PDB file of C-alpha atoms in Angstrom:
ATOM      1  CA  MET A   1     -13.702  69.866 -42.507  1.00  0.00           C
ATOM      2  CA  ALA A   2     -14.408  71.155 -39.001  1.00  0.00           C
ATOM      3  CA  ASN A   3     -16.793  68.238 -38.398  1.00  0.00           C
ATOM      4  CA  ASN A   4     -14.126  65.747 -39.404  1.00  0.00           C
ATOM      5  CA  THR A   5     -11.628  67.327 -37.013  1.00  0.00           C
ATOM      6  CA  GLU A   6     -14.160  67.228 -34.162  1.00  0.00           C
ATOM      7  CA  ASN A   7     -14.961  63.565 -34.828  1.00  0.00           C
ATOM      8  CA  MET A   8     -11.281  62.667 -34.763  1.00  0.00           C
ATOM      9  CA  GLN A   9     -10.843  64.489 -31.433  1.00  0.00           C
ATOM     10  CA  ASN A  10     -13.835  62.652 -29.962  1.00  0.00           C
ATOM     11  CA  LYS A  11     -12.446  59.314 -31.108  1.00  0.00           C
ATOM     12  CA  ALA A  12      -9.038  60.131 -29.611  1.00  0.00           C
ATOM     13  CA  GLU A  13     -10.612  61.087 -26.280  1.00  0.00           C
ATOM     14  CA  GLY A  14     -12.747  57.940 -26.292  1.00  0.00           C
ATOM     15  CA  GLY A  15      -9.679  55.798 -26.997  1.00  0.00           C
ATOM     16  CA  GLU A  16      -7.778  57.460 -24.145  1.00  0.00           C
ATOM     17  CA  ASN A  17     -10.657  56.876 -21.706  1.00  0.00           C
ATOM     18  CA  GLU A  18     -10.984  53.247 -22.771  1.00  0.00           C
ATOM     19  CA  SER A  19      -7.219  52.779 -22.380  1.00  0.00           C
ATOM     20  CA  LYS A  20      -7.332  54.315 -18.883  1.00  0.00           C
ATOM     21  CA  ASP A  21     -10.241  52.058 -17.866  1.00  0.00           C
ATOM     22  CA  LEU A  22      -8.411  49.003 -19.174  1.00  0.00           C
ATOM     23  CA  ALA A  23      -5.216  50.006 -17.341  1.00  0.00           C
ATOM     24  CA  GLU A  24      -7.190  50.531 -14.103  1.00  0.00           C
ATOM     25  CA  GLN A  25      -8.826  47.097 -14.432  1.00  0.00           C
ATOM     26  CA  ILE A  26      -5.475  45.392 -15.083  1.00  0.00           C
ATOM     27  CA  GLY A  27      -3.893  47.265 -12.168  1.00  0.00           C
ATOM     28  CA  GLY A  28      -6.749  46.189  -9.878  1.00  0.00           C
ATOM     29  CA  LEU A  29      -6.429  42.616 -11.064  1.00  0.00           C
ATOM     30  CA  VAL A  30      -2.686  42.637 -10.326  1.00  0.00           C
ATOM     31  CA  ASP A  31      -3.383  43.996  -6.831  1.00  0.00           C
ATOM     32  CA  GLN A  32      -5.915  41.196  -6.237  1.00  0.00           C
ATOM     33  CA  ALA A  33      -3.406  38.583  -7.418  1.00  0.00           C
ATOM     34  CA  LYS A  34      -0.758  39.989  -5.030  1.00  0.00           C
ATOM     35  CA  ALA A  35      -3.235  39.963  -2.152  1.00  0.00           C
ATOM     36  CA  LEU A  36      -4.174  36.349  -2.889  1.00  0.00           C
ATOM     37  CA  GLN A  37      -0.499  35.402  -3.100  1.00  0.00           C
ATOM     38  CA  ASP A  38       0.174  37.012   0.276  1.00  0.00           C
ATOM     39  CA  SER A  39      -2.858  35.288   1.834  1.00  0.00           C
ATOM     40  CA  ALA A  40      -1.848  31.899   0.406  1.00  0.00           C
ATOM     41  CA  ALA A  41       1.741  32.339   1.627  1.00  0.00           C
ATOM     42  CA  ALA A  42       0.504  33.266   5.116  1.00  0.00           C
ATOM     43  CA  LEU A  43      -1.844  30.274   5.175  1.00  0.00           C
ATOM     44  CA  THR A  44       0.890  27.901   3.968  1.00  0.00           C
ATOM     45  CA  SER A  45       3.250  29.187   6.648  1.00  0.00           C
ATOM     46  CA  LYS A  46       0.573  28.792   9.337  1.00  0.00           C
ATOM     47  CA  VAL A  47      -0.291  25.251   8.181  1.00  0.00           C
ATOM     48  CA  ARG A  48       3.394  24.323   8.091  1.00  0.00           C
ATOM     49  CA  LEU A  49       3.895  25.515  11.668  1.00  0.00           C
ATOM     50  CA  GLU A  50       0.795  23.665  12.887  1.00  0.00           C
ATOM     51  CA  GLU A  51       1.844  20.537  10.987  1.00  0.00           C
ATOM     52  CA  GLU A  52       5.306  20.636  12.553  1.00  0.00           C
ATOM     53  CA  ALA A  53       3.785  20.989  16.029  1.00  0.00           C
ATOM     54  CA  ILE A  54       1.477  17.996  15.445  1.00  0.00           C
ATOM     55  CA  ARG A  55       4.399  16.004  13.995  1.00  0.00           C
ATOM     56  CA  GLN A  56       6.455  16.534  17.152  1.00  0.00           C
ATOM     57  CA  LYS A  57       3.519  15.432  19.305  1.00  0.00           C
ATOM     58  CA  ALA A  58       3.021  12.365  17.075  1.00  0.00           C
ATOM     59  CA  LEU A  59       6.696  11.399  17.405  1.00  0.00           C
ATOM     60  CA  THR A  60       6.448  11.747  21.175  1.00  0.00           C
ATOM     61  CA  VAL A  61       3.310   9.586  21.311  1.00  0.00           C
ATOM     62  CA  GLU A  62       4.879   6.943  19.060  1.00  0.00           C
ATOM     63  CA  SER A  63       7.969   6.830  21.268  1.00  0.00           C
ATOM     64  CA  ASP A  64       5.773   6.503  24.380  1.00  0.00           C
ATOM     65  CA  ILE A  65       3.821   3.637  22.772  1.00  0.00           C
ATOM     66  CA  LYS A  66       7.034   1.712  22.114  1.00  0.00           C
ATOM     67  CA  ARG A  67       8.283   2.383  25.636  1.00  0.00           C
ATOM     68  CA  LEU A  68       5.010   1.315  27.257  1.00  0.00           C
ATOM     69  CA  ARG A  69       4.784  -1.841  25.130  1.00  0.00           C
ATOM     70  CA  SER A  70       8.249  -2.821  26.269  1.00  0.00           C
ATOM     71  CA  SER A  71       7.379  -2.060  29.909  1.00  0.00           C
ATOM     72  CA  LEU A  72       4.123  -4.014  29.681  1.00  0.00           C
ATOM     73  CA  ALA A  73       5.885  -7.022  28.170  1.00  0.00           C
ATOM     74  CA  SER A  74       8.435  -6.933  30.992  1.00  0.00           C
ATOM     75  CA  VAL A  75       5.698  -6.735  33.636  1.00  0.00           C
ATOM     76  CA  LEU A  76       3.784  -9.630  32.071  1.00  0.00           C
ATOM     77  CA  GLU A  77       6.907 -11.795  32.040  1.00  0.00           C
ATOM     78  CA  LYS A  78       7.369 -11.210  35.764  1.00  0.00           C
ATOM     79  CA  ASP A  79       3.673 -11.968  36.467  1.00  0.00           C
ATOM     80  CA  ALA A  80       3.493  -8.652  38.305  1.00  0.00           C
ATOM     81  CA  ILE A  81       0.078  -7.882  36.873  1.00  0.00           C
ATOM     82  CA  ASP A  82      -3.167  -9.770  36.414  1.00  0.00           C
ATOM     83  CA  GLN A  83      -3.376 -11.509  33.022  1.00  0.00           C
ATOM     84  CA  ARG A  84      -6.762 -10.009  32.159  1.00  0.00           C
ATOM     85  CA  GLU A  85      -5.608  -6.565  33.113  1.00  0.00           C
ATOM     86  CA  GLY A  86      -2.489  -7.054  30.992  1.00  0.00           C
ATOM     87  CA  GLU A  87      -4.553  -8.093  27.974  1.00  0.00           C
ATOM     88  CA  LYS A  88      -6.786  -5.053  28.437  1.00  0.00           C
ATOM     89  CA  LEU A  89      -3.778  -2.721  28.544  1.00  0.00           C
ATOM     90  CA  GLU A  90      -2.303  -4.462  25.527  1.00  0.00           C
ATOM     91  CA  GLU A  91      -5.554  -3.889  23.645  1.00  0.00           C
ATOM     92  CA  GLU A  92      -5.448  -0.187  24.508  1.00  0.00           C
ATOM     93  CA  LEU A  93      -1.892   0.077  23.224  1.00  0.00           C
ATOM     94  CA  PHE A  94      -3.030  -1.792  20.132  1.00  0.00           C
ATOM     95  CA  ARG A  95      -5.725   0.801  19.487  1.00  0.00           C
ATOM     96  CA  ALA A  96      -3.282   3.657  19.963  1.00  0.00           C
ATOM     97  CA  ARG A  97      -0.765   2.055  17.614  1.00  0.00           C
ATOM     98  CA  CYS A  98      -3.506   1.490  15.044  1.00  0.00           C
ATOM     99  CA  MET A  99      -4.518   5.146  15.068  1.00  0.00           C
ATOM    100  CA  MET A 100      -0.899   6.213  14.674  1.00  0.00           C
ATOM    101  CA  SER A 101       0.015   3.799  11.895  1.00  0.00           C
ATOM    102  CA  GLU A 102      -3.214   3.685   9.866  1.00  0.00           C
ATOM    103  CA  GLY A 103      -4.889   7.017  10.561  1.00  0.00           C
ATOM    104  CA  ASP A 104      -4.268  10.495   9.177  1.00  0.00           C
ATOM    105  CA  VAL A 105      -1.464  10.985  11.697  1.00  0.00           C
ATOM    106  CA  SER A 106       0.713   8.515   9.802  1.00  0.00           C
ATOM    107  CA  ALA A 107       1.151  11.074   6.997  1.00  0.00           C
ATOM    108  CA  LEU A 108       3.021  13.317   9.444  1.00  0.00           C
ATOM    109  CA  LEU A 109       5.386  10.613  10.685  1.00  0.00           C
ATOM    110  CA  PRO A 110       8.739  10.084   8.945  1.00  0.00           C
ATOM    111  CA  SER A 111       8.370   7.642   6.085  1.00  0.00           C
ATOM    112  CA  LYS A 112      10.554   4.617   5.665  1.00  0.00           C
ATOM    113  CA  ALA A 113      13.548   4.908   3.370  1.00  0.00           C
ATOM    114  CA  HIS A 114      12.686   4.501  -0.305  1.00  0.00           C
ATOM    115  CA  GLY A 115      15.508   2.023  -0.816  1.00  0.00           C
ATOM    116  CA  SER A 116      17.839   1.564  -3.754  1.00  0.00           C
ATOM    117  CA  PHE A 117      15.336  -0.577  -5.708  1.00  0.00           C
ATOM    118  CA  LEU A 118      12.766   2.219  -5.952  1.00  0.00           C
ATOM    119  CA  LYS A 119      15.441   4.798  -6.714  1.00  0.00           C
ATOM    120  CA  MET A 120      16.855   2.605  -9.468  1.00  0.00           C
ATOM    121  CA  PHE A 121      13.484   2.235 -11.234  1.00  0.00           C
ATOM    122  CA  LEU A 122      11.690   5.496 -10.384  1.00  0.00           C
ATOM    123  CA  GLY A 123      14.502   7.909  -9.569  1.00  0.00           C
ATOM    124  CA  PRO A 124      14.598  10.314  -6.586  1.00  0.00           C
ATOM    125  CA  ILE A 125      10.854  10.976  -6.462  1.00  0.00           C
ATOM    126  CA  ASN A 126       8.610  10.946  -3.406  1.00  0.00           C
ATOM    127  CA  VAL A 127       6.015   8.160  -3.532  1.00  0.00           C
ATOM    128  CA  ARG A 128       4.606   8.922  -0.098  1.00  0.00           C
ATOM    129  CA  ALA A 129       0.841   9.593  -0.222  1.00  0.00           C
ATOM    130  CA  LEU A 130      -0.345  12.393   2.061  1.00  0.00           C
ATOM    131  CA  LYS A 131      -3.978  11.286   2.329  1.00  0.00           C
ATOM    132  CA  ASN A 132      -4.964   8.161   4.194  1.00  0.00           C
ATOM    133  CA  ASP A 133      -7.596   7.154   1.622  1.00  0.00           C
ATOM    134  CA  VAL A 134      -4.933   7.223  -1.110  1.00  0.00           C
ATOM    135  CA  ARG A 135      -2.675   4.919   0.925  1.00  0.00           C
ATOM    136  CA  LEU A 136      -5.571   2.524   1.480  1.00  0.00           C
ATOM    137  CA  LYS A 137      -6.310   2.620  -2.247  1.00  0.00           C
ATOM    138  CA  VAL A 138      -2.698   1.599  -2.973  1.00  0.00           C
ATOM    139  CA  LYS A 139      -3.044  -1.362  -0.602  1.00  0.00           C
ATOM    140  CA  GLU A 140      -6.353  -2.380  -2.142  1.00  0.00           C
ATOM    141  CA  GLU A 141      -4.901  -2.232  -5.655  1.00  0.00           C
ATOM    142  CA  TYR A 142      -1.964  -4.393  -4.546  1.00  0.00           C
ATOM    143  CA  ASN A 143      -4.339  -7.050  -3.227  1.00  0.00           C
ATOM    144  CA  ASN A 144      -6.441  -6.960  -6.412  1.00  0.00           C
ATOM    145  CA  TYR A 145      -3.383  -7.172  -8.662  1.00  0.00           C
ATOM    146  CA  ARG A 146      -2.041 -10.214  -6.834  1.00  0.00           C
ATOM    147  CA  ASP A 147      -5.419 -11.939  -6.958  1.00  0.00           C
ATOM    148  CA  ARG A 148      -5.782 -11.308 -10.706  1.00  0.00           C
ATOM    149  CA  THR A 149      -2.315 -12.619 -11.543  1.00  0.00           C
ATOM    150  CA  ALA A 150      -2.861 -15.783  -9.484  1.00  0.00           C
ATOM    151  CA  VAL A 151      -5.036 -17.082 -12.331  1.00  0.00           C
ATOM    152  CA  LEU A 152      -2.273 -16.472 -14.890  1.00  0.00           C
ATOM    153  CA  PHE A 153       0.182 -18.122 -12.542  1.00  0.00           C
ATOM    154  CA  LEU A 154      -1.870 -21.290 -12.761  1.00  0.00           C
ATOM    155  CA  LEU A 155      -2.916 -21.207 -16.437  1.00  0.00           C
ATOM    156  CA  PHE A 156       0.357 -20.241 -18.118  1.00  0.00           C
ATOM    157  CA  PRO A 157       2.491 -23.320 -17.207  1.00  0.00           C
ATOM    158  CA  CYS A 158      -0.540 -25.615 -17.283  1.00  0.00           C
ATOM    159  CA  ILE A 159      -1.295 -24.665 -20.905  1.00  0.00           C
ATOM    160  CA  LEU A 160       2.333 -25.186 -21.911  1.00  0.00           C
ATOM    161  CA  LEU A 161       2.392 -28.652 -20.341  1.00  0.00           C
ATOM    162  CA  VAL A 162      -0.865 -29.627 -22.078  1.00  0.00           C
ATOM    163  CA  LEU A 163       0.262 -28.349 -25.474  1.00  0.00           C
ATOM    164  CA  LYS A 164       3.590 -30.151 -25.092  1.00  0.00           C
ATOM    165  CA  ASN A 165       1.975 -33.537 -25.721  1.00  0.00           C
ATOM    166  CA  TRP A 166      -1.104 -32.414 -27.613  1.00  0.00           C
ATOM    167  CA  ILE A 167       0.452 -30.241 -30.334  1.00  0.00           C
ATOM    168  CA  TRP A 168       4.239 -30.180 -29.971  1.00  0.00           C
ATOM    169  CA  ASP A 169       4.822 -33.964 -29.695  1.00  0.00           C
ATOM    170  CA  GLY A 170       6.637 -33.715 -26.365  1.00  0.00           C
ATOM    171  CA  CYS A 171       9.080 -31.007 -27.547  1.00  0.00           C
ATOM    172  CA  ILE A 172       8.231 -27.492 -26.353  1.00  0.00           C
ATOM    173  CA  PRO A 173       9.371 -24.646 -28.641  1.00  0.00           C
ATOM    174  CA  ALA A 174      11.717 -22.073 -27.073  1.00  0.00           C
ATOM    175  CA  PHE A 175       9.526 -18.995 -27.612  1.00  0.00           C
ATOM    176  CA  PRO A 176       6.487 -19.989 -25.416  1.00  0.00           C
ATOM    177  CA  VAL A 177       8.791 -20.934 -22.526  1.00  0.00           C
ATOM    178  CA  GLN A 178      10.774 -17.716 -22.845  1.00  0.00           C
ATOM    179  CA  LEU A 179       7.521 -15.770 -22.976  1.00  0.00           C
ATOM    180  CA  TYR A 180       6.469 -17.383 -19.695  1.00  0.00           C
ATOM    181  CA  GLN A 181       9.869 -16.625 -18.151  1.00  0.00           C
ATOM    182  CA  ALA A 182       9.662 -12.991 -19.303  1.00  0.00           C
ATOM    183  CA  TRP A 183       6.183 -12.720 -17.779  1.00  0.00           C
ATOM    184  CA  LEU A 184       7.529 -14.095 -14.479  1.00  0.00           C
ATOM    185  CA  LEU A 185      10.273 -11.454 -14.501  1.00  0.00           C
ATOM    186  CA  PHE A 186       7.718  -8.715 -15.160  1.00  0.00           C
ATOM    187  CA  PHE A 187       5.356 -10.097 -12.503  1.00  0.00           C
ATOM    188  CA  TYR A 188       7.914 -10.313  -9.698  1.00  0.00           C
ATOM    189  CA  THR A 189       9.441  -6.949 -10.584  1.00  0.00           C
ATOM    190  CA  SER A 190       6.018  -5.266 -10.467  1.00  0.00           C
ATOM    191  CA  LEU A 191       5.254  -6.972  -7.145  1.00  0.00           C
ATOM    192  CA  VAL A 192       8.507  -5.776  -5.582  1.00  0.00           C
ATOM    193  CA  LEU A 193       7.900  -2.229  -6.828  1.00  0.00           C
ATOM    194  CA  ARG A 194       4.390  -2.174  -5.374  1.00  0.00           C
ATOM    195  CA  GLU A 195       5.547  -3.657  -2.058  1.00  0.00           C
ATOM    196  CA  ASN A 196       8.341  -1.108  -1.680  1.00  0.00           C
ATOM    197  CA  ILE A 197       5.850   1.692  -2.344  1.00  0.00           C
ATOM    198  CA  LEU A 198       3.555   0.173   0.301  1.00  0.00           C
ATOM    199  CA  ARG A 199       6.410   0.124   2.830  1.00  0.00           C
ATOM    200  CA  VAL A 200       7.136   3.799   2.167  1.00  0.00           C
ATOM    201  CA  ASN A 201       3.455   4.536   2.860  1.00  0.00           C
ATOM    202  CA  GLY A 202       3.540   2.855   6.256  1.00  0.00           C
ATOM    203  CA  SER A 203       2.540  -0.721   5.449  1.00  0.00           C
ATOM    204  CA  ASP A 204       4.191  -3.221   7.741  1.00  0.00           C
ATOM    205  CA  ILE A 205       4.914  -5.891   5.121  1.00  0.00           C
ATOM    206  CA  ARG A 206       7.087  -8.643   6.530  1.00  0.00           C
ATOM    207  CA  PRO A 207      10.652  -8.456   5.169  1.00  0.00           C
ATOM    208  CA  TRP A 208      10.775 -12.123   4.155  1.00  0.00           C
ATOM    209  CA  TRP A 209       7.747 -11.566   1.921  1.00  0.00           C
ATOM    210  CA  ILE A 210       9.636  -8.950  -0.122  1.00  0.00           C
ATOM    211  CA  TYR A 211      12.971 -10.807  -0.027  1.00  0.00           C
ATOM    212  CA  HIS A 212      11.513 -13.978  -1.491  1.00  0.00           C
ATOM    213  CA  HIS A 213      10.134 -11.910  -4.370  1.00  0.00           C
ATOM    214  CA  TYR A 214      13.628 -10.511  -4.927  1.00  0.00           C
ATOM    215  CA  CYS A 215      14.918 -14.095  -5.146  1.00  0.00           C
ATOM    216  CA  ALA A 216      12.099 -15.097  -7.510  1.00  0.00           C
ATOM    217  CA  MET A 217      12.846 -12.086  -9.705  1.00  0.00           C
ATOM    218  CA  VAL A 218      16.518 -13.098  -9.967  1.00  0.00           C
ATOM    219  CA  MET A 219      15.469 -16.693 -10.696  1.00  0.00           C
ATOM    220  CA  ALA A 220      13.206 -15.539 -13.530  1.00  0.00           C
ATOM    221  CA  LEU A 221      16.024 -13.419 -14.954  1.00  0.00           C
ATOM    222  CA  VAL A 222      18.466 -16.339 -14.856  1.00  0.00           C
ATOM    223  CA  SER A 223      15.919 -18.683 -16.442  1.00  0.00           C
ATOM    224  CA  LEU A 224      15.766 -16.391 -19.482  1.00  0.00           C
ATOM    225  CA  THR A 225      19.379 -17.327 -20.247  1.00  0.00           C
ATOM    226  CA  TRP A 226      18.580 -21.042 -20.551  1.00  0.00           C
ATOM    227  CA  GLU A 227      19.229 -22.668 -23.882  1.00  0.00           C
ATOM    228  CA  ILE A 228      16.081 -24.607 -24.779  1.00  0.00           C
ATOM    229  CA  LYS A 229      17.123 -27.382 -27.151  1.00  0.00           C
ATOM    230  CA  GLY A 230      14.865 -29.326 -29.461  1.00  0.00           C
ATOM    231  CA  GLN A 231      15.175 -32.527 -31.451  1.00  0.00           C
ATOM    232  CA  PRO A 232      16.830 -34.961 -31.386  1.00  0.00           C
ATOM    233  CA  SER A 233      16.608 -36.402 -27.840  1.00  0.00           C
ATOM    234  CA  CYS A 234      14.152 -33.684 -26.899  1.00  0.00           C
ATOM    235  CA  VAL A 235      12.818 -35.563 -23.861  1.00  0.00           C
ATOM    236  CA  GLN A 236      16.243 -35.685 -22.211  1.00  0.00           C
ATOM    237  CA  LYS A 237      17.312 -32.163 -23.202  1.00  0.00           C
ATOM    238  CA  GLN A 238      14.121 -30.528 -21.901  1.00  0.00           C
ATOM    239  CA  GLN A 239      14.010 -32.324 -18.562  1.00  0.00           C
ATOM    240  CA  GLY A 240      14.822 -29.079 -16.716  1.00  0.00           C
ATOM    241  CA  VAL A 241      12.191 -27.163 -18.660  1.00  0.00           C
ATOM    242  CA  ARG A 242       9.483 -29.667 -17.745  1.00  0.00           C
ATOM    243  CA  LEU A 243      10.485 -29.545 -14.080  1.00  0.00           C
ATOM    244  CA  PHE A 244      10.407 -25.748 -14.208  1.00  0.00           C
ATOM    245  CA  LEU A 245       6.904 -25.736 -15.708  1.00  0.00           C
ATOM    246  CA  THR A 246       5.736 -28.364 -13.219  1.00  0.00           C
ATOM    247  CA  TRP A 247       7.007 -26.177 -10.386  1.00  0.00           C
ATOM    248  CA  GLY A 248       5.204 -23.191 -11.920  1.00  0.00           C
ATOM    249  CA  ASN A 249       2.005 -25.216 -12.127  1.00  0.00           C
ATOM    250  CA  ALA A 250       2.268 -26.280  -8.467  1.00  0.00           C
ATOM    251  CA  ARG A 251       3.039 -22.703  -7.419  1.00  0.00           C
ATOM    252  CA  GLY A 252       0.041 -21.478  -9.400  1.00  0.00           C
ATOM    253  CA  CYS A 253      -2.270 -24.013  -7.731  1.00  0.00           C
ATOM    254  CA  TYR A 254      -1.059 -22.885  -4.323  1.00  0.00           C
ATOM    255  CA  ALA A 255      -1.478 -19.208  -5.187  1.00  0.00           C
ATOM    256  CA  ALA A 256      -4.997 -19.736  -6.534  1.00  0.00           C
ATOM    257  CA  SER A 257      -6.238 -21.977  -3.733  1.00  0.00           C
ATOM    258  CA  LYS A 258      -4.555 -20.465  -0.676  1.00  0.00           C
ATOM    259  CA  GLN A 259      -3.929 -16.782  -1.044  1.00  0.00           C
ATOM    260  CA  ILE A 260      -1.893 -15.365   1.817  1.00  0.00           C
ATOM    261  CA  PRO A 261      -4.143 -12.759   3.455  1.00  0.00           C
ATOM    262  CA  ALA A 262      -2.553  -9.482   2.445  1.00  0.00           C
ATOM    263  CA  ALA A 263      -4.299  -7.693   5.284  1.00  0.00           C
ATOM    264  CA  THR A 264      -2.305  -9.606   7.891  1.00  0.00           C
ATOM    265  CA  ILE A 265       0.879  -8.911   5.977  1.00  0.00           C
ATOM    266  CA  ILE A 266       0.289  -5.246   5.300  1.00  0.00           C
ATOM    267  CA  HIS A 267      -1.177  -3.878   8.515  1.00  0.00           C
ATOM    268  CA  PRO A 268      -1.197  -6.454  11.321  1.00  0.00           C
ATOM    269  CA  TYR A 269      -1.634  -3.786  14.002  1.00  0.00           C
ATOM    270  CA  CYS A 270      -5.149  -2.916  12.876  1.00  0.00           C
ATOM    271  CA  ILE A 271      -6.450  -6.319  11.721  1.00  0.00           C
ATOM    272  CA  ARG A 272      -7.422  -8.698  14.478  1.00  0.00           C
ATOM    273  CA  LYS A 273      -7.073 -12.437  14.174  1.00  0.00           C
ATOM    274  CA  GLY A 274      -9.844 -14.113  12.264  1.00  0.00           C
ATOM    275  CA  THR A 275     -10.813 -11.029  10.244  1.00  0.00           C
TER     276      THR A 275
END
């Protein structure tokens, strides 16, 4: 009986010691977590202050670049400086502008407004990439996407025009045409979304390039409301459809054979002529 009592006491003492050890370990772990939190908060605050200081310097440099470009243009107009010297100074300003717009500094500069189109589709989220390699990846993906879809641009209407006389006896069914029109709407909408995201990330896409995609998107949406009639008098009733497909075929040929260099559209400051 005495042995049983002693064993129970030993077990109780062992349990208390184990509980104390476990409590000490948890307490130490909590202290480490608090120390790490304090260190991370201090580092974040320090980085934020340094980032704000660099941002102010970047804004000053960008303002000076614009001012000096305007002054140089005025001097060149008055022929108050040698032409070669003017070109050399212009090249130096070009290099400075390139570093500001395409380098890591661009992440610190204020981004362009997201615009109502992005807000309508994506909501109030920030699509600005902080790293320069991510922004370049977005541009590269845009170029690849446009090149891939150029083939569909050519094949889709061409196939419909071929099948019109080969299988459908000159009378195109409504569904294939509406499928093509729906694809056009998707294509132009995706292009406009990607181009607006590129603008937010500092790409200098020409406004007319985006606006004409807005117009094409509206055109594709309106074309979906067309009533595509069949027999009888199919040739007369589908005159507009054939013209629309012919236009799509011509546009596809142009897109496939003469791609507009996206590099000159996206970042003209850092791409020289002929590259």
